[in-house]
Structure formats: C-alpha cells, structure tokens
C-alpha cells in the first residue's frame, strides 16, 4: 500500500525552515537547515529590499545569527501568492520574521 505525500502549504514550509535556521545549535545544523531552505540553484534572493546571491544571503543570515542556546522565532506577517505563468505549482512567499536570542550562550 502506498500513501500519498502531503506537503504543507508553502508559508508553513517556509516558516518551519526559517525557524530551523535560527534555532540551529551548531555550524553543521545551520548549514543543513539553510540548504533545506534555499536551493543550491537559486540565482538571487531579495532580502530587506536588497538583491543578494545565495552565498551573500547565507553570510547575511549567519552574521545575524550566532550559535545560541535558544531562539524564539515569530512571524508577524506572511503573504503567499501563486506565481503567474509558472508551469508547476509554485508560489511567492513573503515573511516578516522577528527573532529573539538567549544572550547567555557559550561561543
């Protein structure tokens, strides 16, 4: 018996991946979470109004994030819009993310 794979809605998927990035407790966890969120084939990402390469985006996030003991990630706004003209099921997701870190960490 085979069962169908049921994927979460795109905004939920994105929120889960971003949360994993900011809650990563090691460099390997961060890299794995980032790779699970951003395809290695991505050409550019718009982040806070700036167009960045995948590597620039990874540096930006890792520069904001440090290997803390805990992080709380909340999403104050999420927009999901289908991509017109796409031959596959795809959508554009915009998220407003707030992060709070535990300052008591060993680096």
mmCIF file of C-alpha atoms in Angstrom:
data_model
loop_
_atom_site.group_PDB
_atom_site.id
_atom_site.type_symbol
_atom_site.label_atom_id
_atom_site.label_comp_id
_atom_site.label_asym_id
_atom_site.label_seq_id
_atom_site.Cartn_x
_atom_site.Cartn_y
_atom_site.Cartn_z
ATOM 1 C CA UNK A 1 0.000 0.000 0.000
ATOM 2 C CA UNK A 2 1.374 3.367 -0.961
ATOM 3 C CA UNK A 3 0.394 6.590 0.650
ATOM 4 C CA UNK A 4 0.476 9.986 -0.957
ATOM 5 C CA UNK A 5 2.999 12.507 0.251
ATOM 6 C CA UNK A 6 1.195 15.519 1.630
ATOM 7 C CA UNK A 7 3.274 18.677 1.650
ATOM 8 C CA UNK A 8 2.446 21.554 3.974
ATOM 9 C CA UNK A 9 1.272 24.858 2.486
ATOM 10 C CA UNK A 10 4.191 26.964 1.201
ATOM 11 C CA UNK A 11 4.028 29.552 4.030
ATOM 12 C CA UNK A 12 4.105 26.791 6.665
ATOM 13 C CA UNK A 13 7.013 25.102 4.893
ATOM 14 C CA UNK A 14 8.953 28.401 4.774
ATOM 15 C CA UNK A 15 8.246 29.167 8.437
ATOM 16 C CA UNK A 16 9.453 25.719 9.514
ATOM 17 C CA UNK A 17 12.679 26.089 7.506
ATOM 18 C CA UNK A 18 13.436 29.609 8.764
ATOM 19 C CA UNK A 19 12.788 28.550 12.356
ATOM 20 C CA UNK A 20 15.242 25.649 11.914
ATOM 21 C CA UNK A 21 17.900 28.081 10.639
ATOM 22 C CA UNK A 22 17.620 30.421 13.607
ATOM 23 C CA UNK A 23 17.361 27.614 16.162
ATOM 24 C CA UNK A 24 20.405 25.713 14.845
ATOM 25 C CA UNK A 25 22.839 24.964 17.651
ATOM 26 C CA UNK A 26 25.919 24.163 15.553
ATOM 27 C CA UNK A 27 27.526 25.208 12.306
ATOM 28 C CA UNK A 28 26.534 21.894 10.716
ATOM 29 C CA UNK A 29 22.924 22.313 11.884
ATOM 30 C CA UNK A 30 22.884 25.818 10.392
ATOM 31 C CA UNK A 31 24.291 24.645 7.050
ATOM 32 C CA UNK A 32 21.837 21.735 6.869
ATOM 33 C CA UNK A 33 18.880 23.969 7.742
ATOM 34 C CA UNK A 34 19.977 26.626 5.231
ATOM 35 C CA UNK A 35 20.453 24.029 2.475
ATOM 36 C CA UNK A 36 16.986 22.584 3.236
ATOM 37 C CA UNK A 37 15.500 26.073 2.795
ATOM 38 C CA UNK A 38 17.455 27.585 -0.110
ATOM 39 C CA UNK A 39 18.131 25.535 -3.231
ATOM 40 C CA UNK A 40 21.733 25.463 -4.419
ATOM 41 C CA UNK A 41 20.393 26.532 -7.838
ATOM 42 C CA UNK A 42 18.988 29.865 -6.587
ATOM 43 C CA UNK A 43 20.359 32.790 -8.590
ATOM 44 C CA UNK A 44 19.194 35.665 -6.359
ATOM 45 C CA UNK A 45 17.168 36.406 -3.231
ATOM 46 C CA UNK A 46 15.529 39.681 -2.223
ATOM 47 C CA UNK A 47 16.238 40.252 1.464
ATOM 48 C CA UNK A 48 15.134 43.513 3.104
ATOM 49 C CA UNK A 49 14.921 45.133 -0.331
ATOM 50 C CA UNK A 50 18.423 44.053 -1.415
ATOM 51 C CA UNK A 51 19.074 41.514 -4.158
ATOM 52 C CA UNK A 52 21.648 39.027 -2.887
ATOM 53 C CA UNK A 53 23.302 35.898 -4.224
ATOM 54 C CA UNK A 54 22.719 32.661 -2.314
ATOM 55 C CA UNK A 55 26.149 32.969 -0.663
ATOM 56 C CA UNK A 56 25.562 36.610 0.277
ATOM 57 C CA UNK A 57 22.197 35.672 1.805
ATOM 58 C CA UNK A 58 23.808 32.839 3.765
ATOM 59 C CA UNK A 59 26.504 35.223 5.066
ATOM 60 C CA UNK A 60 23.851 37.808 5.970
ATOM 61 C CA UNK A 61 21.837 35.319 7.987
ATOM 62 C CA UNK A 62 24.862 33.707 9.634
ATOM 63 C CA UNK A 63 26.114 37.184 10.533
ATOM 64 C CA UNK A 64 22.816 37.914 12.296
ATOM 65 C CA UNK A 65 22.665 34.511 13.898
ATOM 66 C CA UNK A 66 25.087 33.060 16.349
ATOM 67 C CA UNK A 67 25.092 29.605 17.889
ATOM 68 C CA UNK A 68 22.852 30.446 20.808
ATOM 69 C CA UNK A 69 21.345 28.141 23.369
ATOM 70 C CA UNK A 70 17.843 29.114 22.273
ATOM 71 C CA UNK A 71 15.983 31.368 19.882
ATOM 72 C CA UNK A 72 12.357 32.359 19.637
ATOM 73 C CA UNK A 73 11.148 32.955 16.091
ATOM 74 C CA UNK A 74 7.796 34.599 15.426
ATOM 75 C CA UNK A 75 6.162 35.503 12.143
ATOM 76 C CA UNK A 76 4.227 38.750 12.287
ATOM 77 C CA UNK A 77 3.104 38.563 8.679
ATOM 78 C CA UNK A 78 3.016 36.038 5.849
ATOM 79 C CA UNK A 79 1.920 36.533 2.247
ATOM 80 C CA UNK A 80 1.526 33.664 -0.214
ATOM 81 C CA UNK A 81 0.913 34.437 -3.868
ATOM 82 C CA UNK A 82 0.880 31.988 -6.789
ATOM 83 C CA UNK A 83 3.493 32.672 -9.443
ATOM 84 C CA UNK A 84 1.662 33.515 -12.658
ATOM 85 C CA UNK A 85 2.860 31.799 -15.820
ATOM 86 C CA UNK A 86 4.563 29.005 -13.901
ATOM 87 C CA UNK A 87 4.249 25.529 -15.407
ATOM 88 C CA UNK A 88 4.428 23.911 -11.965
ATOM 89 C CA UNK A 89 2.766 24.545 -8.649
ATOM 90 C CA UNK A 90 4.842 27.329 -7.178
ATOM 91 C CA UNK A 91 4.271 30.427 -5.149
ATOM 92 C CA UNK A 92 5.987 33.515 -3.885
ATOM 93 C CA UNK A 93 6.137 33.849 -0.108
ATOM 94 C CA UNK A 94 6.967 37.000 1.809
ATOM 95 C CA UNK A 95 7.561 36.733 5.549
ATOM 96 C CA UNK A 96 8.084 39.203 8.337
ATOM 97 C CA UNK A 97 10.330 37.478 10.880
ATOM 98 C CA UNK A 98 11.225 38.537 14.405
ATOM 99 C CA UNK A 99 13.967 36.733 16.325
ATOM 100 C CA UNK A 100 14.877 36.849 19.963
ATOM 101 C CA UNK A 101 18.046 35.160 21.183
ATOM 102 C CA UNK A 102 19.181 33.947 24.550
ATOM 103 C CA UNK A 103 22.201 36.133 25.305
ATOM 104 C CA UNK A 104 23.614 33.555 27.748
ATOM 105 C CA UNK A 105 25.484 31.374 25.322
ATOM 106 C CA UNK A 106 28.972 29.996 25.023
ATOM 107 C CA UNK A 107 30.656 30.896 21.741
#
